[in-house]
């Protein structure tokens, strides 16, 4: 069955520190992969996407993600975290069918 | 371009009632997907409509239904509400099913 897994439920980092959020996928073929961010009480905002090609993708707000086929991973990174990055982050996969399968989400807390 | 809009934003209903939620996609987008978000189950796919046809369906009971109109606007309906239907219902639009853009959601509370 298709699935997306985010191993870390909660992560705390200090402001200015680097960030990496993990995401693993299980699909028959390489899916389209996405990272979304959700602030409390809000909808989801698309940070970045991977369809094919270059395995390092750049997104908004200074985020990037690297697709690694050998590890079935699509980890999200940011070199320097800002307090405003505190939110919940979701990794999602799709077979381009209009159906996204989401991971459980990772809540990011930023310490001053 | 205006984003995805959902109405109403908040809704309180009683068990056994039915409810209709509305979603207006980004102009030019033909695909609308619906998701249910709860603390226990996370984000779960309900169904997707493309050009007025249901193209995909998740594992929800038949009490959950939807439709799409010729202008791509979509509605979802939940009949015979249960307490467990309390959730944030999110609508997302895309041109044909690839990257999806989400609305702010409708917070449904069933009492």
XYZ file of C-alpha atoms in Angstrom:
223
model
C 0.000 0.000 0.000
C 1.139 3.521 -0.686
C 2.317 5.398 2.373
C 4.257 8.406 3.568
C 5.995 8.389 6.928
C 7.367 11.224 8.996
C 9.354 9.605 11.815
C 9.534 12.695 13.994
C 6.301 13.870 15.603
C 7.876 16.854 17.334
C 11.165 18.687 16.815
C 12.609 21.627 18.739
C 15.426 23.743 17.328
C 17.012 26.994 18.402
C 16.468 30.074 16.292
C 19.284 30.366 13.792
C 20.073 26.656 13.860
C 19.711 24.405 10.853
C 16.694 22.178 10.362
C 16.048 18.826 8.750
C 12.647 17.158 8.743
C 12.537 13.566 7.612
C 10.102 11.971 5.200
C 10.029 8.459 3.774
C 7.676 7.149 1.133
C 6.492 3.784 -0.066
C 5.038 3.732 -3.573
C 5.146 1.307 -6.446
C 6.750 3.917 -8.658
C 8.358 7.225 -7.760
C 5.528 9.484 -6.694
C 5.228 13.206 -6.923
C 6.372 14.511 -3.546
C 5.426 17.636 -1.659
C 6.045 19.485 1.553
C 3.305 21.614 3.075
C 3.259 23.830 6.155
C 0.260 24.521 8.355
C -0.046 27.228 10.978
C -2.649 26.760 13.730
C -6.193 27.040 12.435
C -5.039 27.553 8.866
C -4.999 25.602 5.650
C -1.894 24.057 4.125
C 0.647 26.101 2.210
C 2.756 24.402 -0.443
C 6.469 24.823 0.317
C 7.962 22.836 -2.545
C 7.408 19.931 -4.897
C 9.345 17.214 -6.681
C 8.113 15.726 -9.915
C 11.282 14.561 -11.634
C 14.727 15.742 -12.662
C 17.033 17.595 -10.302
C 16.897 15.848 -6.937
C 17.494 19.031 -4.943
C 14.468 21.288 -5.106
C 14.144 24.793 -3.823
C 10.987 26.140 -2.287
C 9.587 29.211 -0.667
C 10.715 30.731 2.626
C 14.270 29.442 2.182
C 13.356 25.753 2.327
C 14.844 23.033 0.161
C 14.359 19.285 -0.074
C 16.416 16.457 -1.463
C 14.948 13.419 -3.163
C 16.919 10.226 -2.592
C 15.529 7.276 -4.498
C 17.883 4.767 -2.838
C 16.578 5.739 0.588
C 12.976 6.439 -0.457
C 13.339 9.764 1.282
C 12.445 13.376 0.649
C 13.839 15.352 3.575
C 13.144 19.031 4.094
C 15.963 21.364 5.116
C 16.543 24.954 6.057
C 19.964 26.406 6.902
C 18.792 28.879 9.535
C 15.431 28.672 11.263
C 13.419 31.758 12.181
C 10.861 31.939 14.986
C 8.137 32.366 12.358
C 8.914 28.878 11.016
C 7.233 27.307 14.042
C 4.323 25.331 12.580
C 3.317 21.830 11.562
C 4.953 20.376 8.473
C 3.469 17.689 6.287
C 5.132 15.556 3.667
C 2.799 14.160 1.005
C 2.947 11.899 -2.028
C 0.788 11.549 -5.086
C 0.598 9.351 -8.157
C -0.743 12.401 -10.004
C -4.282 11.285 -9.402
C -5.501 14.206 -7.331
C -5.122 12.087 -4.209
C -2.446 13.152 -1.757
C -1.263 10.728 0.905
C 0.073 12.603 3.886
C 2.534 11.743 6.572
C 1.544 12.190 10.199
C 3.082 15.623 10.380
C 6.004 17.075 12.331
C 5.454 19.922 14.751
C 8.360 22.338 14.770
C 9.031 24.405 17.862
C 11.634 27.187 17.680
C 13.450 28.230 20.851
C 14.580 31.861 21.120
C -5.167 35.269 -8.692
C -7.558 34.600 -5.850
C -6.855 31.511 -3.808
C -9.121 28.647 -2.871
C -12.082 29.776 -0.836
C -14.217 27.674 1.461
C -17.519 28.505 3.068
C -18.530 28.533 5.773
C -15.369 28.735 7.866
C -17.020 27.437 11.006
C -20.071 25.292 11.526
C -21.776 23.721 14.525
C -24.272 20.941 13.909
C -26.134 18.372 15.965
C -25.813 14.620 15.616
C -28.130 13.274 12.944
C -28.230 16.480 10.932
C -26.658 16.911 7.535
C -24.241 19.567 6.346
C -23.040 20.978 3.024
C -19.632 22.592 2.618
C -18.608 24.658 -0.376
C -15.305 25.144 -2.157
C -14.396 27.570 -4.936
C -11.126 26.613 -6.671
C -8.481 28.855 -8.131
C -9.603 30.228 -11.465
C -8.700 27.808 -14.256
C -8.270 24.812 -11.966
C -10.404 21.848 -12.904
C -9.590 19.412 -10.111
C -10.956 19.733 -6.589
C -9.976 17.360 -3.796
C -11.401 17.148 -0.297
C -9.606 16.079 2.878
C -10.599 15.527 6.467
C -8.145 16.506 9.191
C -8.503 15.244 12.762
C -5.976 15.021 15.606
C -6.285 11.242 15.728
C -6.320 10.294 12.049
C -4.395 13.179 10.533
C -5.098 14.231 6.974
C -7.233 11.776 5.048
C -8.368 11.958 1.447
C -12.116 11.992 0.904
C -12.577 12.335 -2.864
C -11.493 14.205 -5.952
C -13.568 15.703 -8.714
C -12.301 16.576 -12.158
C -14.515 18.130 -14.812
C -17.664 17.326 -12.823
C -16.774 13.632 -12.425
C -15.590 11.876 -9.320
C -12.198 10.546 -10.256
C -10.962 9.190 -6.926
C -12.567 8.223 -3.669
C -11.090 7.556 -0.237
C -12.224 5.095 2.401
C -15.111 6.969 3.909
C -18.695 5.786 4.367
C -21.403 6.668 1.889
C -22.624 9.415 4.226
C -19.854 11.499 2.693
C -20.613 12.652 -0.813
C -19.683 15.431 -3.137
C -20.250 17.006 -6.475
C -18.665 19.467 -8.825
C -20.368 22.039 -10.963
C -19.571 23.204 -14.474
C -17.683 26.216 -13.091
C -15.476 23.781 -11.085
C -16.928 24.828 -7.747
C -17.454 21.853 -5.512
C -19.617 20.905 -2.576
C -19.340 18.086 -0.124
C -22.216 16.783 1.921
C -22.225 14.754 5.087
C -25.522 13.186 6.081
C -26.555 11.786 9.465
C -23.712 13.497 11.278
C -21.828 11.649 13.997
C -19.665 13.075 16.753
C -16.631 11.598 15.010
C -17.259 13.767 11.962
C -16.009 16.780 13.899
C -12.956 17.862 11.961
C -11.327 20.447 9.764
C -12.436 19.837 6.187
C -9.951 21.052 3.622
C -10.497 21.595 -0.039
C -7.639 21.764 -2.532
C -7.581 22.697 -6.185
C -5.198 21.934 -9.000
C -5.197 22.270 -12.760
C -5.520 18.528 -13.362
C -4.507 16.781 -10.146
C -0.832 17.551 -9.678
C 0.274 20.193 -7.176
C -2.647 21.123 -5.001
C -3.422 24.424 -3.375
C -5.450 24.397 -0.218
C -8.180 26.599 1.131
C -8.394 27.704 4.764
C -10.768 24.895 5.661
C -14.160 24.569 7.300
C -14.140 23.698 10.988
C -17.127 21.412 11.651
C -18.169 20.689 15.213
C -20.836 18.055 15.831
C -22.540 18.136 19.232
